[in-house]
Short mmCIF file of C-alpha atoms in Angstrom, two decimals:
data_model
loop_
_atom_site.label_atom_id
_atom_site.label_comp_id
_atom_site.label_asym_id
_atom_site.label_seq_id
_atom_site.Cartn_x
_atom_site.Cartn_y
_atom_site.Cartn_z
CA MET A 207 1.29 38.40 -16.11
CA ALA A 208 3.43 40.20 -18.68
CA ARG A 209 6.10 42.68 -17.64
CA SER A 210 4.20 45.38 -19.61
CA MET A 211 1.56 45.33 -16.89
CA VAL A 212 4.01 46.27 -14.14
CA LEU A 213 3.18 50.00 -14.29
CA ALA A 214 -0.48 49.21 -13.99
CA ASN A 215 0.36 47.24 -10.85
CA VAL A 216 2.31 50.20 -9.52
CA ALA A 217 -0.72 52.43 -9.94
CA ALA A 218 -2.97 49.87 -8.28
CA LEU A 219 -0.59 49.48 -5.33
CA ALA A 220 0.02 53.21 -4.87
CA VAL A 221 -2.30 54.18 -2.03
CA GLY A 222 -1.79 56.70 0.77
CA CYS A 223 1.11 59.04 1.37
CA SER A 224 4.31 58.84 3.33
CA THR A 225 6.44 61.27 5.22
CA THR A 226 8.73 63.12 2.84
CA TYR A 227 12.39 64.06 2.70
CA PRO A 228 13.15 67.80 2.31
CA ASN A 229 15.52 68.90 -0.42
CA GLU A 230 17.82 70.94 1.76
CA GLY A 231 21.16 69.24 1.18
CA GLY A 232 22.95 66.78 3.41
CA ASP A 233 21.99 63.09 3.41
CA ASP A 234 18.56 63.84 1.94
CA ALA A 235 19.78 65.77 -1.08
CA PRO A 236 19.35 63.93 -4.39
CA ASP A 237 23.07 63.21 -4.66
CA GLY A 238 23.52 62.48 -0.97
CA GLY A 239 24.27 59.22 0.84
CA VAL A 240 21.98 56.44 1.91
CA GLY A 241 20.48 56.88 5.34
CA GLU A 242 17.47 55.78 7.37
CA THR A 243 15.88 59.22 7.68
CA ASP A 244 12.46 59.80 9.16
CA GLY A 245 11.78 62.44 6.53
CA GLY A 246 10.24 65.89 6.51
CA ASP A 247 7.53 67.81 4.66
CA GLY A 248 8.75 67.59 1.10
CA SER A 249 10.51 70.35 -0.78
CA GLY A 250 10.07 72.80 -3.60
CA SER A 251 11.11 76.23 -4.72
CA GLY A 252 7.56 77.46 -4.21
CA SER A 253 5.33 77.14 -1.20
CA GLY A 254 3.27 73.96 -1.13
CA PHE A 255 4.97 72.26 -4.10
CA VAL A 256 5.94 68.78 -2.83
CA VAL A 257 6.62 65.24 -4.01
CA GLU A 258 4.84 62.53 -2.04
CA LEU A 259 5.82 58.85 -1.99
CA MET A 260 2.96 56.51 -2.74
CA PRO A 261 3.53 53.27 -0.83
CA THR A 262 3.77 50.11 -2.93
CA THR A 263 4.27 46.51 -1.86
CA ILE A 264 6.55 43.69 -2.89
CA LYS A 265 6.40 40.10 -1.65
CA ASP A 266 9.36 38.83 0.37
CA GLU A 267 10.80 36.25 -2.03
CA ARG A 268 12.38 34.33 0.80
CA GLY A 269 8.89 32.92 1.20
CA ASP A 270 8.57 31.76 -2.41
CA GLN A 271 7.15 28.32 -3.06
CA ILE A 272 9.27 26.83 -5.85
CA SER A 273 8.56 23.85 -8.07
CA PHE A 274 10.97 22.49 -10.67
CA THR A 275 10.34 21.29 -14.19
CA ALA A 276 12.56 20.67 -17.20
CA GLU A 277 11.97 24.33 -18.10
CA GLY A 278 13.29 25.66 -14.83
CA PRO A 279 11.88 26.80 -11.47
CA THR A 280 8.36 28.13 -11.11
CA HIS A 281 7.91 30.72 -8.37
CA THR A 282 4.74 31.28 -6.39
CA HIS A 283 5.38 34.44 -4.39
CA ALA A 284 3.92 33.40 -1.04
CA GLY A 285 6.03 35.52 1.32
CA PRO A 286 4.68 38.42 3.38
CA PRO A 287 4.23 41.82 1.69
CA ILE A 288 6.86 44.50 2.27
CA THR A 289 5.93 48.15 1.97
CA LEU A 290 8.20 50.35 -0.14
CA GLY A 291 8.12 54.12 0.27
CA ALA A 292 7.00 53.91 3.90
CA ALA A 293 7.22 56.86 6.22
CA THR A 294 10.28 55.63 8.11
CA GLY A 295 13.14 53.18 7.84
CA CYS A 296 14.63 51.18 5.01
CA PRO A 297 12.74 47.90 4.55
CA GLU A 298 14.68 44.73 3.76
CA VAL A 299 13.90 43.35 0.31
CA SER A 300 15.04 39.84 -0.69
CA LYS A 301 14.72 39.34 -4.43
CA TYR A 302 15.86 36.59 -6.81
CA SER A 303 18.29 38.31 -9.16
CA TYR A 304 17.15 36.46 -12.25
CA LEU A 305 13.63 37.84 -11.71
CA LEU A 306 14.98 41.41 -11.83
CA ASP A 307 15.04 41.69 -15.62
CA PRO A 308 12.42 43.52 -17.73
CA GLN A 309 11.72 40.25 -19.55
CA ALA A 310 10.96 36.82 -18.17
CA PRO A 311 13.98 34.51 -17.72
CA GLU A 312 14.77 32.03 -20.48
CA TYR A 313 14.37 29.15 -18.04
CA GLY A 314 12.06 29.60 -15.06
CA ASN A 315 9.06 31.84 -14.40
CA GLU A 316 6.92 33.47 -11.74
CA LEU A 317 3.15 32.94 -11.65
CA THR A 318 2.58 36.63 -10.90
CA PRO A 319 5.03 39.54 -11.23
CA ASN A 320 6.67 40.82 -8.08
CA PRO A 321 8.39 44.02 -9.25
CA LEU A 322 10.74 46.19 -7.26
CA ALA A 323 8.51 49.20 -7.95
CA PHE A 324 8.10 52.67 -6.43
CA ALA A 325 5.53 55.38 -7.07
CA PHE A 326 5.30 59.10 -6.32
CA GLN A 327 3.07 62.07 -6.97
CA ALA A 328 3.68 65.82 -7.19
CA HIS A 329 1.30 68.30 -5.51
CA GLY A 330 0.91 72.04 -5.44
CA GLY A 331 2.69 73.04 -8.64
CA ASP A 332 1.73 73.99 -12.15
CA SER A 333 1.79 71.28 -14.81
CA ILE A 334 4.80 68.97 -14.37
CA THR A 335 7.39 69.25 -17.11
CA THR A 336 9.99 66.86 -15.64
CA ALA A 337 9.60 63.79 -13.45
CA ASP A 338 12.65 61.64 -12.98
CA TYR A 339 14.60 59.54 -10.48
CA GLN A 340 18.13 58.53 -9.58
CA VAL A 341 19.49 55.61 -7.53
CA ILE A 342 22.40 55.72 -5.10
CA GLY A 343 24.23 52.47 -4.33
CA PRO A 344 25.49 51.13 -1.00
CA ASP A 345 28.92 52.71 -1.59
CA GLN A 346 27.30 56.13 -2.09
CA SER A 347 27.97 56.06 -5.84
CA THR A 348 25.27 56.87 -8.37
CA VAL A 349 24.23 53.56 -9.92
CA ARG A 350 21.40 55.11 -12.02
CA ASP A 351 21.64 58.77 -12.99
CA TRP A 352 18.53 60.89 -13.45
CA THR A 353 16.12 58.91 -15.59
CA PRO A 354 12.56 59.86 -16.66
CA ALA A 355 9.80 58.24 -14.62
CA ALA A 356 6.75 56.78 -16.35
CA LYS A 357 3.42 58.52 -15.72
CA VAL A 358 0.40 56.42 -14.82
CA ASP A 359 -2.70 58.59 -14.39
CA ALA A 360 -1.72 61.28 -11.87
CA ARG A 361 1.18 59.27 -10.48
CA TYR A 362 4.64 58.40 -11.62
CA GLY A 363 5.96 54.87 -11.43
CA VAL A 364 9.51 53.52 -11.30
CA THR A 365 10.31 49.82 -11.64
CA LEU A 366 13.94 48.94 -11.07
CA TYR A 367 15.70 46.24 -13.10
CA ARG A 368 19.23 44.88 -13.21
CA SER A 369 19.29 44.95 -17.05
CA GLY A 370 17.69 46.67 -19.99
CA ALA A 371 17.70 50.30 -21.06
CA THR A 372 17.37 51.56 -17.48
CA GLY A 373 19.03 48.58 -15.82
CA ILE A 374 21.11 48.78 -12.66
CA PRO A 375 23.57 45.85 -12.85
CA ALA A 376 24.52 46.22 -9.20
CA LEU A 377 21.06 45.02 -8.19
CA GLY A 378 22.02 41.57 -9.46
CA SER A 379 24.65 40.88 -6.80
CA VAL A 380 25.56 43.88 -4.63
CA GLU A 381 23.92 43.66 -1.23
CA GLY A 382 23.38 46.78 0.85
CA THR A 383 21.23 49.84 1.40
CA TYR A 384 20.12 51.69 -1.72
CA LYS A 385 18.47 55.09 -1.98
CA ILE A 386 16.13 56.31 -4.69
CA ASN A 387 15.55 60.05 -5.22
CA PHE A 388 12.44 61.35 -7.02
CA ARG A 389 12.38 64.80 -8.62
CA ALA A 390 9.58 66.85 -10.16
CA VAL A 391 9.87 70.20 -11.97
CA ASP A 392 6.78 72.24 -12.91
CA ALA A 393 6.16 74.64 -15.77
CA VAL A 394 7.51 77.65 -13.90
CA GLY A 395 10.73 75.88 -12.94
CA ARG A 396 9.92 74.95 -9.40
CA GLU A 397 11.58 71.73 -8.22
CA ALA A 398 10.56 69.24 -5.53
CA ILE A 399 12.51 66.16 -4.45
CA GLN A 400 11.65 63.12 -2.33
CA SER A 401 13.70 60.05 -1.30
CA ALA A 402 13.21 56.45 -0.15
CA CYS A 403 15.57 53.63 0.73
CA TRP A 404 15.62 49.86 1.05
CA LYS A 405 18.04 47.16 2.13
CA HIS A 406 18.64 45.02 -0.92
CA LYS A 407 19.41 41.29 -0.58
CA PRO A 408 19.91 39.57 -3.97
CA LEU A 409 19.19 35.83 -4.04
CA ALA A 410 20.93 33.32 -6.32
CA ALA A 411 18.78 31.38 -8.78
CA PRO A 412 17.27 28.22 -7.24
CA LEU A 413 18.89 24.81 -7.61
CA LYS A 414 17.08 21.51 -7.35
CA PHE A 415 18.43 19.07 -4.75
CA THR A 416 17.95 15.36 -4.24
CA GLY A 417 19.10 14.32 -0.77
CA LEU A 418 21.83 11.76 -0.16
CA SER A 419 20.74 8.11 -0.05
CA ALA A 420 22.49 4.76 -0.45
CA SER A 421 24.54 4.80 -3.65
CA SER A 422 23.32 2.19 -6.13
CA ASP A 423 26.60 2.05 -8.05
CA PRO A 424 28.08 -1.45 -8.35
CA ASP A 425 31.27 -0.30 -6.59
CA ALA A 426 29.39 1.27 -3.66
CA LEU A 427 29.03 -0.13 -0.13
CA LYS A 428 25.41 -1.20 -0.65
CA ALA A 429 26.60 -3.77 -3.23
CA PHE A 430 29.46 -5.11 -1.10
CA SER A 431 29.43 -8.62 0.33
CA LEU A 432 31.99 -10.65 2.26
CA THR A 433 30.95 -13.75 0.37
CA LYS A 434 31.61 -12.03 -2.95
CA ASN A 435 35.07 -10.96 -1.79
CA SER A 436 34.14 -7.26 -2.12
CA PRO A 437 36.87 -4.77 -1.11
CA VAL A 438 35.50 -4.29 2.41
CA SER A 439 39.08 -3.69 3.59
CA THR A 440 39.02 -0.33 1.80
CA LEU A 441 36.28 0.78 4.19
CA ILE A 442 38.34 -0.31 7.20
CA ASN A 443 41.76 1.08 6.35
CA GLY A 444 42.76 4.71 6.66
CA VAL A 445 44.82 4.81 3.48
CA GLY A 446 44.67 3.36 0.00
CA GLY A 447 41.24 4.59 -1.07
CA ASP A 448 37.69 4.97 0.15
CA VAL A 449 34.23 3.56 -0.53
CA LYS A 450 31.18 5.18 -2.08
CA VAL A 451 28.41 5.20 0.51
CA PHE A 452 25.78 7.85 -0.33
CA SER A 453 24.89 9.74 -3.48
CA GLY A 454 22.60 12.68 -4.27
CA LYS A 455 21.89 15.15 -7.08
CA ILE A 456 22.17 18.88 -7.71
CA GLU A 457 20.31 20.10 -10.79
CA HIS A 458 21.02 23.53 -12.29
CA THR A 459 18.07 24.44 -14.50
CA THR A 460 18.39 28.19 -15.14
CA SER A 461 20.57 30.28 -17.44
CA GLU A 462 22.00 32.07 -14.39
CA PRO A 463 25.51 31.39 -13.09
CA VAL A 464 25.39 30.23 -9.48
CA THR A 465 28.02 29.64 -6.83
CA ILE A 466 27.20 26.86 -4.43
CA LYS A 467 29.09 25.76 -1.34
CA PHE A 468 28.02 22.72 0.62
CA ASP A 469 29.34 20.25 3.12
CA ILE A 470 28.16 16.78 4.01
CA THR A 471 27.57 15.87 7.63
CA LYS A 472 29.23 12.89 9.30
CA PRO A 473 26.44 10.39 9.94
CA ALA A 474 26.16 8.19 13.01
CA VAL A 475 27.09 4.59 12.17
CA SER A 476 26.60 1.57 14.44
CA TYR A 477 28.02 -1.89 13.81
CA THR A 478 27.98 -5.52 14.80
CA LYS A 479 30.76 -7.83 13.70
CA THR A 480 32.29 -11.24 14.23
CA ALA A 481 36.06 -11.42 13.93
CA VAL A 482 37.61 -14.89 13.82
CA VAL A 483 40.95 -16.52 14.42
CA ASP A 484 40.55 -19.80 12.59
CA ARG A 485 42.94 -22.72 12.25
CA LEU A 486 43.02 -24.20 8.77
CA MET A 487 44.37 -27.64 7.85
CA TYR A 488 46.63 -27.78 4.80
CA PRO A 489 48.65 -30.94 3.80
CA LEU A 490 52.19 -30.58 2.52
CA ASN A 491 54.84 -33.02 1.29
CA GLY A 492 58.62 -32.84 1.36
CA SER A 493 61.53 -34.12 3.35
CA VAL A 494 62.46 -32.38 6.54
CA PRO A 495 65.41 -33.64 8.67
CA CYS A 496 64.30 -34.34 12.21
CA GLY A 497 67.57 -35.04 14.01
CA ASN A 498 69.21 -38.43 14.73
CA THR A 499 69.67 -41.05 17.40
CA CYS A 500 72.37 -43.67 18.09
CA VAL A 501 71.64 -47.36 17.86
CA HIS A 502 74.69 -48.26 20.01
CA LEU A 503 77.41 -46.46 21.81
CA SER A 504 80.05 -45.08 19.52
CA PRO A 505 82.40 -42.13 19.96
CA ASN A 506 81.39 -41.00 16.47
CA CYS A 507 77.63 -40.96 17.13
CA ILE A 508 76.18 -37.83 18.68
CA GLU A 509 72.42 -37.72 19.09
CA GLU A 510 70.68 -34.63 17.70
CA PRO A 511 67.09 -33.62 18.66
CA PRO A 512 64.49 -32.64 16.04
CA VAL A 513 64.52 -28.88 15.42
CA GLU A 514 62.04 -28.29 12.57
CA PRO A 515 58.38 -27.50 13.48
CA GLN A 516 57.24 -30.04 10.90
CA CYS A 517 58.76 -32.79 13.06
CA ASN A 518 56.00 -32.43 15.65
CA LYS A 519 54.58 -35.96 16.08
CA SER A 520 51.42 -34.90 17.89
CA THR A 521 48.20 -36.05 16.23
CA THR A 522 46.02 -33.50 18.06
CA PRO A 523 45.29 -30.36 15.98
CA PRO A 524 45.95 -27.01 17.65
CA ASN A 525 43.06 -25.34 19.38
CA ASP A 526 40.75 -23.13 17.33
CA PRO A 527 40.11 -19.97 19.41
CA VAL A 528 36.53 -19.04 20.20
CA ASP A 529 35.22 -16.32 17.87
CA VAL A 530 34.03 -13.08 19.44
CA SER A 531 31.15 -10.89 18.26
CA THR A 532 31.20 -7.21 19.21
CA SER A 533 29.08 -4.14 18.55
CA GLY A 534 29.29 -0.39 19.01
CA MET A 535 29.58 2.90 17.18
CA ILE A 536 32.05 3.86 14.46
CA SER A 537 33.99 6.71 16.03
CA ASN A 538 36.96 7.07 13.69
CA GLY A 539 35.23 7.10 10.33
CA GLN A 540 36.64 9.58 7.82
CA TRP A 541 34.17 11.10 5.33
CA THR A 542 34.88 13.01 2.12
CA VAL A 543 32.78 14.35 -0.73
CA SER A 544 33.27 14.25 -4.48
CA VAL A 545 31.22 15.81 -7.29
CA LEU A 546 30.73 14.15 -10.66
CA ASP A 547 29.51 15.62 -13.93
CA GLY A 548 28.20 12.51 -15.63
CA SER A 549 30.89 9.91 -15.09
CA THR A 550 33.80 12.33 -14.67
CA VAL A 551 34.91 14.71 -11.96
CA ALA A 552 33.18 18.11 -12.16
CA THR A 553 36.01 20.48 -13.09
CA ASP A 554 34.18 23.59 -11.86
CA CYS A 555 34.01 22.24 -8.31
CA ALA A 556 36.79 22.50 -5.73
CA VAL A 557 36.67 19.87 -2.99
CA SER A 558 38.31 19.83 0.41
CA GLY A 559 37.36 17.02 2.78
CA GLN A 560 33.62 17.14 3.41
CA THR A 561 33.18 20.51 1.65
CA ALA A 562 32.73 21.38 -2.03
CA THR A 563 32.49 24.78 -3.75
CA CYS A 564 31.18 24.88 -7.31
CA ASN A 565 30.99 27.84 -9.70
CA LEU A 566 28.29 26.72 -12.10
CA PRO A 567 27.83 28.55 -15.42
CA GLY A 568 24.35 29.27 -16.66
CA ARG A 569 22.42 26.84 -18.80
CA GLY A 570 22.89 27.50 -22.50
CA ARG A 571 19.98 28.13 -24.82
CA GLY A 572 18.51 24.83 -25.95
CA ALA A 573 20.79 22.88 -23.60
CA GLN A 574 19.70 20.29 -21.08
CA ALA A 575 19.70 21.16 -17.41
CA ARG A 576 23.04 20.47 -15.72
CA GLN A 577 22.95 17.58 -13.28
CA LEU A 578 25.75 16.93 -10.82
CA THR A 579 26.12 13.84 -8.66
CA VAL A 580 27.31 14.28 -5.09
CA ILE A 581 29.11 11.25 -3.65
CA ALA A 582 29.77 10.79 0.07
CA ARG A 583 32.73 8.47 0.60
CA ALA A 584 34.10 6.85 3.73
CA ASN A 585 37.06 4.92 5.13
CA GLN A 586 38.85 4.46 8.47
CA PHE A 587 36.06 2.33 9.96
CA SER A 588 38.81 0.82 12.11
CA GLU A 589 36.35 -0.69 14.60
CA LEU A 590 35.54 -3.30 11.95
CA SER A 591 39.10 -4.60 11.80
CA PRO A 592 39.64 -8.19 12.99
CA GLY A 593 42.90 -7.15 14.67
CA ALA A 594 45.86 -4.80 14.63
CA GLY A 595 47.46 -4.04 11.29
CA THR A 596 46.50 -3.20 7.73
CA VAL A 597 43.52 -5.22 6.48
CA ALA A 598 43.35 -6.44 2.88
CA GLU A 599 41.57 -8.94 0.68
CA HIS A 600 43.41 -12.28 0.63
CA ALA A 601 43.16 -15.68 -1.00
CA PHE A 602 44.52 -18.83 0.64
CA TRP A 603 44.04 -22.24 -0.89
CA TYR A 604 40.28 -22.25 -1.63
CA LEU A 605 39.33 -19.29 0.57
CA ASP A 606 38.85 -15.59 -0.15
CA TYR A 607 38.59 -13.43 2.96
CA THR A 608 38.95 -9.94 4.43
CA GLY A 609 41.67 -9.81 7.04
CA PHE A 610 45.40 -10.36 7.45
CA LYS A 611 47.88 -12.33 5.40
CA ILE A 612 48.76 -15.75 6.78
CA VAL A 613 52.33 -15.83 8.06
CA LEU A 614 53.60 -19.43 7.90
CA THR A 615 56.26 -18.94 10.57
CA ASP A 616 53.46 -18.39 13.07
CA ASP A 617 51.67 -21.60 12.13
CA GLU A 618 51.63 -25.01 13.77
CA PHE A 619 52.61 -28.34 12.15
CA ARG A 620 51.86 -32.03 12.69
CA CYS A 621 54.01 -34.70 10.98
CA THR A 622 51.85 -37.37 9.30
CA SER A 623 54.65 -39.52 7.80
CA TYR A 624 57.58 -39.91 10.16
CA LYS A 625 60.45 -42.13 8.92
CA MET A 626 63.98 -43.12 9.93
CA ASP A 627 66.89 -44.46 7.96
CA LEU A 628 68.83 -47.61 8.74
CA PRO A 629 71.79 -47.14 11.09
CA ASP A 630 75.09 -46.33 9.46
CA SER A 631 78.42 -47.82 10.47
CA ASP A 632 78.66 -45.51 13.46
CA GLY A 633 75.17 -46.48 14.62
CA VAL A 634 73.61 -43.15 13.51
CA ILE A 635 69.87 -43.35 12.73
CA VAL A 636 68.62 -40.30 10.75
CA HIS A 637 64.97 -39.30 11.27
CA HIS A 638 62.89 -37.27 8.85
CA CYS A 639 59.29 -36.26 8.05
CA ASP A 640 58.06 -36.84 4.51
CA SER A 641 54.60 -35.29 4.85
CA TRP A 642 52.86 -33.11 7.38
CA LYS A 643 49.78 -31.04 8.04
CA VAL A 644 50.05 -27.30 8.49
CA TYR A 645 47.46 -25.43 10.55
CA PRO A 646 47.78 -21.80 9.45
CA LYS A 647 46.11 -19.13 11.59
CA MET A 648 43.67 -16.96 9.68
CA ARG A 649 42.54 -13.67 11.27
CA ALA A 650 39.54 -12.42 9.32
CA LEU A 651 36.20 -10.65 9.36
CA ASP A 652 33.49 -13.31 9.23
CA GLN A 653 30.30 -11.27 9.66
CA VAL A 654 29.52 -7.55 9.68
CA ARG A 655 26.45 -5.34 9.67
CA LEU A 656 26.15 -1.53 9.66
CA GLU A 657 23.27 0.81 10.47
CA LEU A 658 23.99 4.16 8.80
CA GLN A 659 21.98 7.25 9.66
CA GLY A 660 21.36 9.81 6.92
CA SER A 661 24.04 12.29 5.84
CA ALA A 662 22.77 15.83 5.19
CA MET A 663 24.08 18.58 2.93
CA ASN A 664 24.42 22.06 4.43
CA VAL A 665 24.09 24.49 1.53
CA THR A 666 24.84 28.13 0.79
CA THR A 667 24.55 29.85 -2.60
CA ALA A 668 25.53 33.18 -4.11
CA VAL A 669 25.39 35.20 -7.29
CA PRO A 670 29.00 35.05 -8.56
CA ALA A 671 31.10 38.10 -9.38
CA LEU A 672 30.38 39.30 -12.92
CA ASN A 673 31.44 42.22 -15.08
CA GLY A 674 33.52 43.84 -12.37
CA LEU A 675 30.79 43.63 -9.74
CA PRO A 676 31.37 41.72 -6.52
CA ALA A 677 29.59 38.47 -5.73
CA SER A 678 26.67 38.42 -3.36
CA PRO A 679 27.34 36.92 0.08
CA LEU A 680 26.97 33.16 0.43
CA THR A 681 23.68 32.58 2.22
CA ALA A 682 21.45 29.61 2.93
CA PRO A 683 18.84 29.28 0.15
CA PRO A 684 15.46 30.23 1.64
CA TYR A 685 13.70 27.39 -0.22
CA LEU A 686 15.73 24.89 1.85
CA SER A 687 14.65 24.74 5.47
CA GLY A 688 17.66 25.88 7.46
CA GLY A 689 19.77 25.62 4.29
CA ARG A 690 19.82 21.88 4.78
CA VAL A 691 19.04 18.95 2.49
CA ASN A 692 18.39 15.91 4.65
CA GLY A 693 19.47 12.46 3.54
CA THR A 694 18.21 8.92 4.07
CA GLY A 695 20.10 6.23 5.95
CA PHE A 696 20.23 2.51 5.23
CA SER A 697 21.33 -0.85 6.60
CA TRP A 698 24.18 -2.86 5.14
CA ASP A 699 24.69 -6.53 5.85
CA GLY A 700 27.94 -7.96 4.52
CA GLY A 701 26.70 -11.51 5.05
CA ASN A 702 28.42 -14.49 6.65
CA ASP A 703 31.69 -15.44 5.02
CA ASP A 704 31.28 -18.96 6.52
CA LEU A 705 34.94 -19.30 7.37
CA PRO A 706 36.02 -22.83 8.26
CA GLY A 707 36.86 -22.67 11.96
CA ASP A 708 34.92 -24.90 14.37
CA GLN A 709 34.15 -22.21 16.95
CA HIS A 710 31.49 -20.20 15.05
#
């Protein structure tokens, strides 16, 4: 329905009368403050000349059903009706700011108009020569000075906008109680005044959300595998980076600037893992002195025992410890959020931990809708560590694994070629090992599986400060149940690294 039909709607909605506010000064005078007054019997300079409010209705836009297309949001006003110009009180009116213009928005629409419209009628006077209105803002200032009201049949209608020739910019973002004063003057100069009020709650333009689900990026957890030597250690450690886990979308489709603040919730994560301490066998060659013995008694021959680990003559390999599988909940996981605009960081978003605040400019004429990617990242899953210390990705001989670097001084040796020289003149026989086997100890993560519950986004939005006017309060968008966008969990199986120990 075109905006030109608004006045016709006002006339159709204007039924009945309300209690009136006398024009006797104080809070109910036309230039007075905003109050919740029960009203009186109207006013006028002659007996019986009064202005009566004609109740109109507006739908509560917190109940809007909103669908999104490439051309912006479409509103179906499905909320309960709110009566304006009632006998008592100041009704609360929640209204999307970008639907408060005299013309339809460039992007987005409403299936039927839902104007912020008032109506009044003068009784008991001669022909009316002047019918006008003024609006008082929450700070008691005049935000619209006396402005002619449009006549529809025997009534006068007033539709309030944030822009246009009679626009009130404060309606776009300034929350609070407003007061509208109606005035009629008849042909003999008699004046009658009536007032109404409402509690105004501006709503930021809607944004389209896609909840967080497993990130499909090639560098995200879902693509990780122990067998592919993925950087699983980054997920385990508390420093040195983090891992993409979930991703979602925020789409800004209107030409309205919007401030959005959201935080991601820390999801419950359970795990099962097998951490191993495996003994590897690795042959080495060299020449290691292994002490000496005396072939006969001589004052110049002093026997010396073998001192190098490589001189161990045992043929039995060291024991391979039994591997242990454990399970439980990740309790120390650290989660953070990042926001991308395409493939780069969104410069109009400030991020702190799990919270992001973005000041999004409006969509330009002919431009595509703005789409931001929300990434939930994690690290410090320390319960997955195969032991104490900083985990990393390592390569040893033919193996790639996630765990700790092999320290050779902690390893065990077995000599496989033990030789001795002929005795010298003093009867000294020198022993040495020419080849040996080393059994390094590898501490690593062999198997791991995670069950991740969904991570939600808790969202608030606001109309940002513009043209010297303050921003509206950050509030949960009514089109999101509880201001929450729920996410979807997933399972991740890192596979079996098939490490070489014999106790799997």
